[in-house]
């Protein structure tokens, strides 16, 4: 009998002589309420998927995507359906997951967790970190940004002071006090600032006015200024600014990256939106072939999900891997960060262990 990988683990699927899939809910408490142009959260309910075989356990994390109607319960059901499709995958045949996942609708976060657990298990089987299996050993990782959520201008100032160890800030805008917040932050610091509007500016003229202002504020890049589907409006906007524009929500609205060329300068790839590390790797290569810059980002996740994304960090131009830093009770350890510099763990697979 396989060992139960966590006291609350529930069986998803099992092949008597092969894979066993488990999952459990991982509640996460945030240091501060987290607000973007869309919503506010105090806690997160993510799911952990575990795969067991030959005494080895692979782990993956699913942060359900509320923006796309994903719930923890739905994520569970999707993980179960995915596990059932994976039972006949042979050892070292894990690339088959990319086609088998198509049989399960939506729930990219669940796909990401199962995929991550598969690559973690195989890395452990090989005795190598996953980034080494990809040929990325020794590839330098860019500095990561640290995110400042939407808040009152006074609270944002306090957060900027708290973020003192981090050399790059990613400021969430798209709220009521965008200009005042930016002016106050700039008065406090000369750090590199990236802005993420999370679709917050609803028409091209408002977006252009804000971007002109952000040029004056010496911002480095602007992420998702307008709603995800406004690709033609983005093309218009991009011709009018020298600031690099990065697609995030638009990468999900437009599955074909060729449509983003000319509308954006780069794409933010998140494992939970791409459907896992293998899928994200393919998306990164597609985007690079189109001349798009690569940001690797995250949701609010534990060190398990963040470290999975960091395994691909050697392919990134920009990293935004701070989701675990917003969590007060991270149950895992993996990637570490000093002064914004991520350092990958040396362990096999994803290199993540329980705290
Ligand atoms: Mg974003």
mmCIF file of C-alpha atoms and ligand atoms in Angstrom:
data_model
loop_
_atom_site.group_PDB
_atom_site.id
_atom_site.type_symbol
_atom_site.label_atom_id
_atom_site.label_comp_id
_atom_site.label_asym_id
_atom_site.label_seq_id
_atom_site.Cartn_x
_atom_site.Cartn_y
_atom_site.Cartn_z
ATOM 1 C CA UNK A 1 0.000 0.000 0.000
ATOM 2 C CA UNK A 2 1.287 3.483 -0.801
ATOM 3 C CA UNK A 3 2.046 5.857 2.055
ATOM 4 C CA UNK A 4 -0.547 8.598 2.575
ATOM 5 C CA UNK A 5 1.423 11.790 1.816
ATOM 6 C CA UNK A 6 -0.509 14.113 4.174
ATOM 7 C CA UNK A 7 -2.938 13.543 7.087
ATOM 8 C CA UNK A 8 -5.765 15.212 5.136
ATOM 9 C CA UNK A 9 -4.952 13.644 1.762
ATOM 10 C CA UNK A 10 -7.856 12.044 -0.065
ATOM 11 C CA UNK A 11 -7.397 9.507 -2.813
ATOM 12 C CA UNK A 12 -8.039 10.801 -6.347
ATOM 13 C CA UNK A 13 -7.216 7.702 -8.402
ATOM 14 C CA UNK A 14 -5.061 4.605 -8.156
ATOM 15 C CA UNK A 15 -3.664 1.963 -10.515
ATOM 16 C CA UNK A 16 -2.941 -1.164 -8.418
ATOM 17 C CA UNK A 17 0.618 -1.607 -9.741
ATOM 18 C CA UNK A 18 1.413 1.959 -10.770
ATOM 19 C CA UNK A 19 0.506 5.535 -9.921
ATOM 20 C CA UNK A 20 -1.496 6.699 -6.927
ATOM 21 C CA UNK A 21 -2.879 10.240 -6.975
ATOM 22 C CA UNK A 22 -3.867 12.142 -3.838
ATOM 23 C CA UNK A 23 -4.986 15.684 -3.088
ATOM 24 C CA UNK A 24 -5.673 17.860 -0.062
ATOM 25 C CA UNK A 25 -6.747 21.399 0.538
ATOM 26 C CA UNK A 26 -4.062 23.850 1.673
ATOM 27 C CA UNK A 27 -5.564 26.927 3.378
ATOM 28 C CA UNK A 28 -3.198 29.919 3.267
ATOM 29 C CA UNK A 29 -3.445 33.002 5.491
ATOM 30 C CA UNK A 30 -2.191 36.300 4.072
ATOM 31 C CA UNK A 31 -0.022 38.790 5.982
ATOM 32 C CA UNK A 32 -2.255 41.660 4.728
ATOM 33 C CA UNK A 33 -5.562 41.732 2.834
ATOM 34 C CA UNK A 34 -4.605 41.595 -0.864
ATOM 35 C CA UNK A 35 -6.411 43.924 -3.305
ATOM 36 C CA UNK A 36 -6.068 44.252 -7.073
ATOM 37 C CA UNK A 37 -8.262 46.082 -9.611
ATOM 38 C CA UNK A 38 -10.570 43.045 -9.343
ATOM 39 C CA UNK A 39 -11.049 41.929 -5.738
ATOM 40 C CA UNK A 40 -9.760 41.619 -2.163
ATOM 41 C CA UNK A 41 -8.652 38.427 -0.361
ATOM 42 C CA UNK A 42 -7.661 37.638 3.225
ATOM 43 C CA UNK A 43 -7.093 33.916 2.809
ATOM 44 C CA UNK A 44 -6.607 31.494 -0.083
ATOM 45 C CA UNK A 45 -7.743 27.916 -0.498
ATOM 46 C CA UNK A 46 -5.250 26.153 -2.772
ATOM 47 C CA UNK A 47 -5.046 22.450 -3.511
ATOM 48 C CA UNK A 48 -2.001 20.173 -3.345
ATOM 49 C CA UNK A 49 -1.827 17.169 -5.675
ATOM 50 C CA UNK A 50 0.554 14.315 -4.801
ATOM 51 C CA UNK A 51 1.621 11.419 -7.005
ATOM 52 C CA UNK A 52 3.138 8.338 -5.433
ATOM 53 C CA UNK A 53 4.984 5.429 -7.028
ATOM 54 C CA UNK A 54 8.035 3.339 -6.093
ATOM 55 C CA UNK A 55 8.210 5.090 -2.719
ATOM 56 C CA UNK A 56 8.686 8.522 -4.355
ATOM 57 C CA UNK A 57 6.176 11.370 -4.025
ATOM 58 C CA UNK A 58 5.765 14.211 -6.533
ATOM 59 C CA UNK A 59 3.883 17.359 -5.500
ATOM 60 C CA UNK A 60 2.061 20.127 -7.357
ATOM 61 C CA UNK A 61 -0.026 23.131 -6.317
ATOM 62 C CA UNK A 62 -3.316 24.418 -7.735
ATOM 63 C CA UNK A 63 -4.323 27.994 -6.912
ATOM 64 C CA UNK A 64 -7.937 28.111 -8.249
ATOM 65 C CA UNK A 65 -8.356 31.043 -10.669
ATOM 66 C CA UNK A 66 -11.351 33.053 -9.454
ATOM 67 C CA UNK A 67 -11.122 35.371 -12.475
ATOM 68 C CA UNK A 68 -12.109 32.352 -14.592
ATOM 69 C CA UNK A 69 -14.746 30.933 -12.263
ATOM 70 C CA UNK A 70 -12.519 28.259 -10.722
ATOM 71 C CA UNK A 71 -13.405 27.144 -7.169
ATOM 72 C CA UNK A 72 -11.473 24.841 -4.792
ATOM 73 C CA UNK A 73 -14.271 22.239 -5.106
ATOM 74 C CA UNK A 74 -14.238 22.407 -8.906
ATOM 75 C CA UNK A 75 -10.465 22.172 -8.836
ATOM 76 C CA UNK A 76 -10.756 18.991 -6.796
ATOM 77 C CA UNK A 77 -13.149 17.419 -9.315
ATOM 78 C CA UNK A 78 -10.892 18.420 -12.216
ATOM 79 C CA UNK A 79 -7.812 16.990 -10.458
ATOM 80 C CA UNK A 80 -9.679 13.710 -9.981
ATOM 81 C CA UNK A 81 -10.668 13.555 -13.658
ATOM 82 C CA UNK A 82 -7.093 14.401 -14.693
ATOM 83 C CA UNK A 83 -5.617 11.779 -12.355
ATOM 84 C CA UNK A 84 -7.843 9.129 -13.908
ATOM 85 C CA UNK A 85 -6.565 10.008 -17.397
ATOM 86 C CA UNK A 86 -2.952 9.767 -16.161
ATOM 87 C CA UNK A 87 -3.053 6.303 -14.580
ATOM 88 C CA UNK A 88 -1.756 4.589 -17.735
ATOM 89 C CA UNK A 89 1.084 7.047 -18.432
ATOM 90 C CA UNK A 90 4.332 5.059 -18.362
ATOM 91 C CA UNK A 91 7.314 6.094 -16.273
ATOM 92 C CA UNK A 92 9.245 8.651 -18.388
ATOM 93 C CA UNK A 93 6.160 9.147 -20.563
ATOM 94 C CA UNK A 94 5.007 12.237 -18.701
ATOM 95 C CA UNK A 95 4.890 14.432 -21.792
ATOM 96 C CA UNK A 96 1.672 12.581 -22.652
ATOM 97 C CA UNK A 97 0.040 14.713 -19.992
ATOM 98 C CA UNK A 98 -0.024 17.609 -22.476
ATOM 99 C CA UNK A 99 -2.510 15.770 -24.702
ATOM 100 C CA UNK A 100 -4.422 13.937 -21.975
ATOM 101 C CA UNK A 101 -5.205 17.171 -20.129
ATOM 102 C CA UNK A 102 -7.186 18.360 -23.169
ATOM 103 C CA UNK A 103 -9.848 15.790 -22.255
ATOM 104 C CA UNK A 104 -10.689 17.790 -19.106
ATOM 105 C CA UNK A 105 -12.437 21.154 -19.587
ATOM 106 C CA UNK A 106 -11.041 24.366 -18.091
ATOM 107 C CA UNK A 107 -9.489 24.248 -14.606
ATOM 108 C CA UNK A 108 -6.015 25.218 -15.698
ATOM 109 C CA UNK A 109 -4.901 25.409 -12.046
ATOM 110 C CA UNK A 110 -5.761 21.728 -11.520
ATOM 111 C CA UNK A 111 -3.886 20.872 -14.722
ATOM 112 C CA UNK A 112 -0.920 22.847 -13.419
ATOM 113 C CA UNK A 113 -0.885 20.888 -10.166
ATOM 114 C CA UNK A 114 -1.026 17.454 -11.801
ATOM 115 C CA UNK A 115 1.628 18.445 -14.335
ATOM 116 C CA UNK A 116 3.906 19.809 -11.605
ATOM 117 C CA UNK A 117 3.487 16.633 -9.546
ATOM 118 C CA UNK A 118 4.430 14.553 -12.599
ATOM 119 C CA UNK A 119 7.616 16.506 -13.330
ATOM 120 C CA UNK A 120 8.507 16.544 -9.619
ATOM 121 C CA UNK A 121 8.163 12.763 -9.416
ATOM 122 C CA UNK A 122 10.240 12.194 -12.560
ATOM 123 C CA UNK A 123 12.939 14.596 -11.419
ATOM 124 C CA UNK A 124 13.137 12.665 -8.158
ATOM 125 C CA UNK A 125 13.272 9.402 -10.090
ATOM 126 C CA UNK A 126 16.176 10.787 -12.145
ATOM 127 C CA UNK A 127 17.834 12.290 -9.077
ATOM 128 C CA UNK A 128 18.045 15.690 -10.824
ATOM 129 C CA UNK A 129 16.363 19.083 -10.397
ATOM 130 C CA UNK A 130 13.771 19.681 -13.112
ATOM 131 C CA UNK A 131 15.623 22.747 -14.455
ATOM 132 C CA UNK A 132 18.669 20.501 -14.994
ATOM 133 C CA UNK A 133 16.541 18.019 -16.955
ATOM 134 C CA UNK A 134 15.546 20.982 -19.162
ATOM 135 C CA UNK A 135 19.191 21.931 -19.696
ATOM 136 C CA UNK A 136 18.844 25.081 -17.611
ATOM 137 C CA UNK A 137 21.442 24.253 -14.942
ATOM 138 C CA UNK A 138 23.518 27.326 -14.216
ATOM 139 C CA UNK A 139 21.256 29.699 -16.182
ATOM 140 C CA UNK A 140 21.111 32.974 -14.243
ATOM 141 C CA UNK A 141 17.720 33.984 -12.848
ATOM 142 C CA UNK A 142 16.654 37.633 -13.127
ATOM 143 C CA UNK A 143 15.784 39.561 -9.960
ATOM 144 C CA UNK A 144 12.169 39.170 -8.877
ATOM 145 C CA UNK A 145 9.822 42.051 -8.223
ATOM 146 C CA UNK A 146 7.900 42.424 -4.967
ATOM 147 C CA UNK A 147 4.210 43.296 -5.333
ATOM 148 C CA UNK A 148 2.410 46.171 -3.655
ATOM 149 C CA UNK A 149 -1.380 45.631 -3.698
ATOM 150 C CA UNK A 150 -3.996 48.362 -4.067
ATOM 151 C CA UNK A 151 -4.668 50.243 -0.837
ATOM 152 C CA UNK A 152 -5.099 53.738 0.520
ATOM 153 C CA UNK A 153 -2.136 55.999 -0.347
ATOM 154 C CA UNK A 154 -1.044 55.935 3.334
ATOM 155 C CA UNK A 155 -1.121 52.137 3.509
ATOM 156 C CA UNK A 156 0.762 51.875 0.208
ATOM 157 C CA UNK A 157 3.524 54.057 1.682
ATOM 158 C CA UNK A 158 3.786 51.671 4.648
ATOM 159 C CA UNK A 159 3.998 48.681 2.285
ATOM 160 C CA UNK A 160 6.748 50.349 0.254
ATOM 161 C CA UNK A 161 8.756 50.822 3.460
ATOM 162 C CA UNK A 162 8.190 47.161 4.377
ATOM 163 C CA UNK A 163 9.435 46.184 0.908
ATOM 164 C CA UNK A 164 12.793 47.812 1.623
ATOM 165 C CA UNK A 165 14.837 44.584 0.990
ATOM 166 C CA UNK A 166 13.444 44.211 -2.539
ATOM 167 C CA UNK A 167 15.065 46.201 -5.370
ATOM 168 C CA UNK A 168 12.114 46.024 -7.800
ATOM 169 C CA UNK A 169 8.521 46.900 -6.942
ATOM 170 C CA UNK A 170 5.450 45.788 -8.879
ATOM 171 C CA UNK A 171 2.701 48.257 -8.069
ATOM 172 C CA UNK A 172 -0.912 47.263 -8.598
ATOM 173 C CA UNK A 173 -2.936 50.139 -10.068
ATOM 174 C CA UNK A 174 -6.400 50.417 -11.594
ATOM 175 C CA UNK A 175 -7.992 51.757 -8.388
ATOM 176 C CA UNK A 176 -9.221 55.201 -7.360
ATOM 177 C CA UNK A 177 -5.951 56.820 -6.321
ATOM 178 C CA UNK A 178 -3.517 55.686 -9.039
ATOM 179 C CA UNK A 179 -1.753 59.026 -9.547
ATOM 180 C CA UNK A 180 -1.477 59.897 -5.876
ATOM 181 C CA UNK A 181 -0.151 56.409 -5.076
ATOM 182 C CA UNK A 182 2.521 56.626 -7.769
ATOM 183 C CA UNK A 183 3.587 60.129 -6.729
ATOM 184 C CA UNK A 184 3.890 59.070 -3.096
ATOM 185 C CA UNK A 185 5.910 55.959 -3.985
ATOM 186 C CA UNK A 186 8.252 57.950 -6.218
ATOM 187 C CA UNK A 187 8.764 60.475 -3.425
ATOM 188 C CA UNK A 188 9.918 57.575 -1.217
ATOM 189 C CA UNK A 189 12.108 55.574 -3.583
ATOM 190 C CA UNK A 190 14.128 55.599 -6.790
ATOM 191 C CA UNK A 191 13.761 51.806 -7.223
ATOM 192 C CA UNK A 192 12.750 50.165 -10.482
ATOM 193 C CA UNK A 193 8.943 50.191 -10.570
ATOM 194 C CA UNK A 194 6.726 47.961 -12.689
ATOM 195 C CA UNK A 195 3.004 48.651 -12.868
ATOM 196 C CA UNK A 196 0.221 46.081 -13.191
ATOM 197 C CA UNK A 197 -3.196 47.585 -13.960
ATOM 198 C CA UNK A 198 -4.990 44.188 -14.055
ATOM 199 C CA UNK A 199 -7.292 45.436 -16.900
ATOM 200 C CA UNK A 200 -8.149 48.444 -14.737
ATOM 201 C CA UNK A 201 -8.225 51.185 -17.416
ATOM 202 C CA UNK A 202 -11.320 50.575 -19.465
ATOM 203 C CA UNK A 203 -10.684 52.618 -22.633
ATOM 204 C CA UNK A 204 -7.608 53.470 -24.718
ATOM 205 C CA UNK A 205 -7.683 57.212 -23.988
ATOM 206 C CA UNK A 206 -7.726 56.746 -20.213
ATOM 207 C CA UNK A 207 -5.008 54.112 -20.554
ATOM 208 C CA UNK A 208 -2.855 56.433 -22.686
ATOM 209 C CA UNK A 209 -3.250 59.303 -20.216
ATOM 210 C CA UNK A 210 -2.130 56.991 -17.383
ATOM 211 C CA UNK A 211 0.756 55.609 -19.391
ATOM 212 C CA UNK A 212 1.992 59.125 -20.230
ATOM 213 C CA UNK A 213 1.927 59.844 -16.516
ATOM 214 C CA UNK A 214 3.790 56.596 -15.773
ATOM 215 C CA UNK A 215 6.465 57.507 -18.352
ATOM 216 C CA UNK A 216 7.049 60.682 -16.299
ATOM 217 C CA UNK A 217 7.195 58.538 -13.145
ATOM 218 C CA UNK A 218 10.054 56.557 -14.725
ATOM 219 C CA UNK A 219 8.193 53.251 -14.671
ATOM 220 C CA UNK A 220 9.946 50.293 -16.348
ATOM 221 C CA UNK A 221 7.010 48.320 -17.786
ATOM 222 C CA UNK A 222 3.212 48.288 -17.671
ATOM 223 C CA UNK A 223 1.266 45.047 -17.414
ATOM 224 C CA UNK A 224 -2.256 44.537 -18.773
ATOM 225 C CA UNK A 225 -3.413 48.163 -18.931
ATOM 226 C CA UNK A 226 -6.754 47.342 -20.575
ATOM 227 C CA UNK A 227 -9.349 44.532 -20.608
ATOM 228 C CA UNK A 228 -8.048 41.214 -21.892
ATOM 229 C CA UNK A 229 -10.006 41.180 -25.164
ATOM 230 C CA UNK A 230 -9.070 44.715 -26.284
ATOM 231 C CA UNK A 231 -6.200 43.576 -28.480
ATOM 232 C CA UNK A 232 -6.737 46.131 -31.281
ATOM 233 C CA UNK A 233 -6.947 48.945 -28.738
ATOM 234 C CA UNK A 234 -3.646 47.681 -27.304
ATOM 235 C CA UNK A 235 -2.058 47.916 -30.741
ATOM 236 C CA UNK A 236 -3.134 51.567 -30.921
ATOM 237 C CA UNK A 237 -1.803 52.187 -27.422
ATOM 238 C CA UNK A 238 1.527 50.492 -28.025
ATOM 239 C CA UNK A 239 2.302 52.748 -30.999
ATOM 240 C CA UNK A 240 2.040 55.762 -28.707
ATOM 241 C CA UNK A 241 4.371 54.789 -25.888
ATOM 242 C CA UNK A 242 7.963 53.745 -25.430
ATOM 243 C CA UNK A 243 7.074 51.810 -22.257
ATOM 244 C CA UNK A 244 7.122 48.030 -22.787
ATOM 245 C CA UNK A 245 3.617 46.588 -22.376
ATOM 246 C CA UNK A 246 3.215 43.084 -20.972
ATOM 247 C CA UNK A 247 0.162 40.867 -21.500
ATOM 248 C CA UNK A 248 -1.168 38.870 -18.575
ATOM 249 C CA UNK A 249 -4.960 38.398 -18.709
ATOM 250 C CA UNK A 250 -4.736 38.727 -22.541
ATOM 251 C CA UNK A 251 -2.562 35.606 -22.746
ATOM 252 C CA UNK A 252 -5.544 33.646 -21.469
ATOM 253 C CA UNK A 253 -8.147 35.430 -23.641
ATOM 254 C CA UNK A 254 -6.041 34.865 -26.761
ATOM 255 C CA UNK A 255 -4.637 31.371 -26.750
ATOM 256 C CA UNK A 256 -2.689 32.082 -29.949
ATOM 257 C CA UNK A 257 0.285 34.289 -29.108
ATOM 258 C CA UNK A 258 0.669 35.431 -32.741
ATOM 259 C CA UNK A 259 -2.338 37.718 -32.085
ATOM 260 C CA UNK A 260 -0.431 39.440 -29.296
ATOM 261 C CA UNK A 261 2.514 40.388 -31.505
ATOM 262 C CA UNK A 262 2.417 44.127 -32.166
ATOM 263 C CA UNK A 263 -0.077 44.643 -29.335
ATOM 264 C CA UNK A 264 2.310 43.792 -26.503
ATOM 265 C CA UNK A 265 6.075 43.627 -26.013
ATOM 266 C CA UNK A 266 5.971 40.609 -23.761
ATOM 267 C CA UNK A 267 3.851 38.046 -21.959
ATOM 268 C CA UNK A 268 3.477 37.123 -18.316
ATOM 269 C CA UNK A 269 3.423 33.321 -18.150
ATOM 270 C CA UNK A 270 1.870 31.811 -15.055
ATOM 271 C CA UNK A 271 1.883 28.074 -14.534
ATOM 272 C CA UNK A 272 -1.655 28.030 -13.182
ATOM 273 C CA UNK A 273 -2.939 29.773 -16.331
ATOM 274 C CA UNK A 274 -0.786 27.816 -18.786
ATOM 275 C CA UNK A 275 -1.811 24.501 -17.212
ATOM 276 C CA UNK A 276 1.484 23.468 -15.667
ATOM 277 C CA UNK A 277 5.243 23.625 -16.025
ATOM 278 C CA UNK A 278 5.427 21.581 -19.220
ATOM 279 C CA UNK A 279 2.693 23.676 -20.858
ATOM 280 C CA UNK A 280 4.330 26.892 -19.620
ATOM 281 C CA UNK A 281 7.670 25.785 -21.082
ATOM 282 C CA UNK A 282 6.008 25.362 -24.485
ATOM 283 C CA UNK A 283 4.256 28.744 -24.201
ATOM 284 C CA UNK A 284 7.601 30.361 -23.334
ATOM 285 C CA UNK A 285 9.255 28.898 -26.426
ATOM 286 C CA UNK A 286 6.333 30.055 -28.640
ATOM 287 C CA UNK A 287 6.517 33.564 -27.212
ATOM 288 C CA UNK A 288 10.304 33.738 -27.647
ATOM 289 C CA UNK A 289 9.966 32.642 -31.282
ATOM 290 C CA UNK A 290 7.625 35.632 -31.805
ATOM 291 C CA UNK A 291 10.153 38.014 -30.265
ATOM 292 C CA UNK A 292 8.064 38.565 -27.136
ATOM 293 C CA UNK A 293 9.784 39.161 -23.796
ATOM 294 C CA UNK A 294 9.073 36.645 -21.050
ATOM 295 C CA UNK A 295 7.867 37.424 -17.578
ATOM 296 C CA UNK A 296 7.257 34.460 -15.289
ATOM 297 C CA UNK A 297 4.618 35.340 -12.733
ATOM 298 C CA UNK A 298 2.511 33.666 -10.086
ATOM 299 C CA UNK A 299 -0.694 33.747 -8.115
ATOM 300 C CA UNK A 300 -0.843 33.770 -4.315
ATOM 301 C CA UNK A 301 0.768 30.376 -3.772
ATOM 302 C CA UNK A 302 2.953 28.564 -1.289
ATOM 303 C CA UNK A 303 6.629 27.879 -1.942
ATOM 304 C CA UNK A 304 5.521 24.736 -3.792
ATOM 305 C CA UNK A 305 3.895 26.630 -6.674
ATOM 306 C CA UNK A 306 6.492 29.418 -6.637
ATOM 307 C CA UNK A 307 9.423 27.009 -6.790
ATOM 308 C CA UNK A 308 7.777 25.152 -9.681
ATOM 309 C CA UNK A 309 7.665 28.411 -11.647
ATOM 310 C CA UNK A 310 11.218 29.308 -10.620
ATOM 311 C CA UNK A 311 12.483 26.100 -12.260
ATOM 312 C CA UNK A 312 11.784 27.890 -15.584
ATOM 313 C CA UNK A 313 13.319 31.165 -14.361
ATOM 314 C CA UNK A 314 16.434 30.775 -16.501
ATOM 315 C CA UNK A 315 14.229 31.420 -19.563
ATOM 316 C CA UNK A 316 12.755 34.685 -18.218
ATOM 317 C CA UNK A 317 13.515 38.350 -18.885
ATOM 318 C CA UNK A 318 11.462 39.391 -15.845
ATOM 319 C CA UNK A 319 10.477 37.433 -12.754
ATOM 320 C CA UNK A 320 7.529 38.153 -10.514
ATOM 321 C CA UNK A 321 7.715 35.297 -8.027
ATOM 322 C CA UNK A 322 6.642 36.739 -4.722
ATOM 323 C CA UNK A 323 3.260 35.055 -4.106
ATOM 324 C CA UNK A 324 4.646 33.019 -1.202
ATOM 325 C CA UNK A 325 5.960 36.151 0.515
ATOM 326 C CA UNK A 326 2.366 37.340 0.968
ATOM 327 C CA UNK A 327 1.532 34.117 2.870
ATOM 328 C CA UNK A 328 1.963 33.991 6.664
ATOM 329 C CA UNK A 329 1.792 30.184 7.015
ATOM 330 C CA UNK A 330 3.661 28.761 4.001
ATOM 331 C CA UNK A 331 3.824 24.984 4.617
ATOM 332 C CA UNK A 332 6.657 24.392 2.119
ATOM 333 C CA UNK A 333 10.202 25.586 1.545
ATOM 334 C CA UNK A 334 12.003 25.649 -1.783
ATOM 335 C CA UNK A 335 13.236 28.658 -3.738
ATOM 336 C CA UNK A 336 14.863 31.252 -1.500
ATOM 337 C CA UNK A 337 15.244 34.955 -2.204
ATOM 338 C CA UNK A 338 17.805 37.442 -0.944
ATOM 339 C CA UNK A 339 17.422 41.107 -1.932
ATOM 340 C CA UNK A 340 15.111 40.020 -4.752
ATOM 341 C CA UNK A 341 17.538 37.431 -6.159
ATOM 342 C CA UNK A 342 15.824 34.033 -6.377
ATOM 343 C CA UNK A 343 17.983 30.988 -5.705
ATOM 344 C CA UNK A 344 16.761 27.577 -6.806
ATOM 345 C CA UNK A 345 16.925 24.644 -4.414
ATOM 346 C CA UNK A 346 19.409 21.930 -5.323
ATOM 347 C CA UNK A 347 17.108 18.980 -4.570
ATOM 348 C CA UNK A 348 15.806 16.581 -7.196
ATOM 349 C CA UNK A 349 12.520 17.294 -8.970
ATOM 350 C CA UNK A 350 11.109 20.617 -7.860
ATOM 351 C CA UNK A 351 13.356 20.583 -4.770
ATOM 352 C CA UNK A 352 10.473 21.474 -2.455
ATOM 353 C CA UNK A 353 10.051 20.027 1.032
ATOM 354 C CA UNK A 354 7.504 20.462 3.837
ATOM 355 C CA UNK A 355 8.602 22.959 6.482
HETATM 356 MG MG1 LIG B 1 -0.837 40.614 -13.722
#
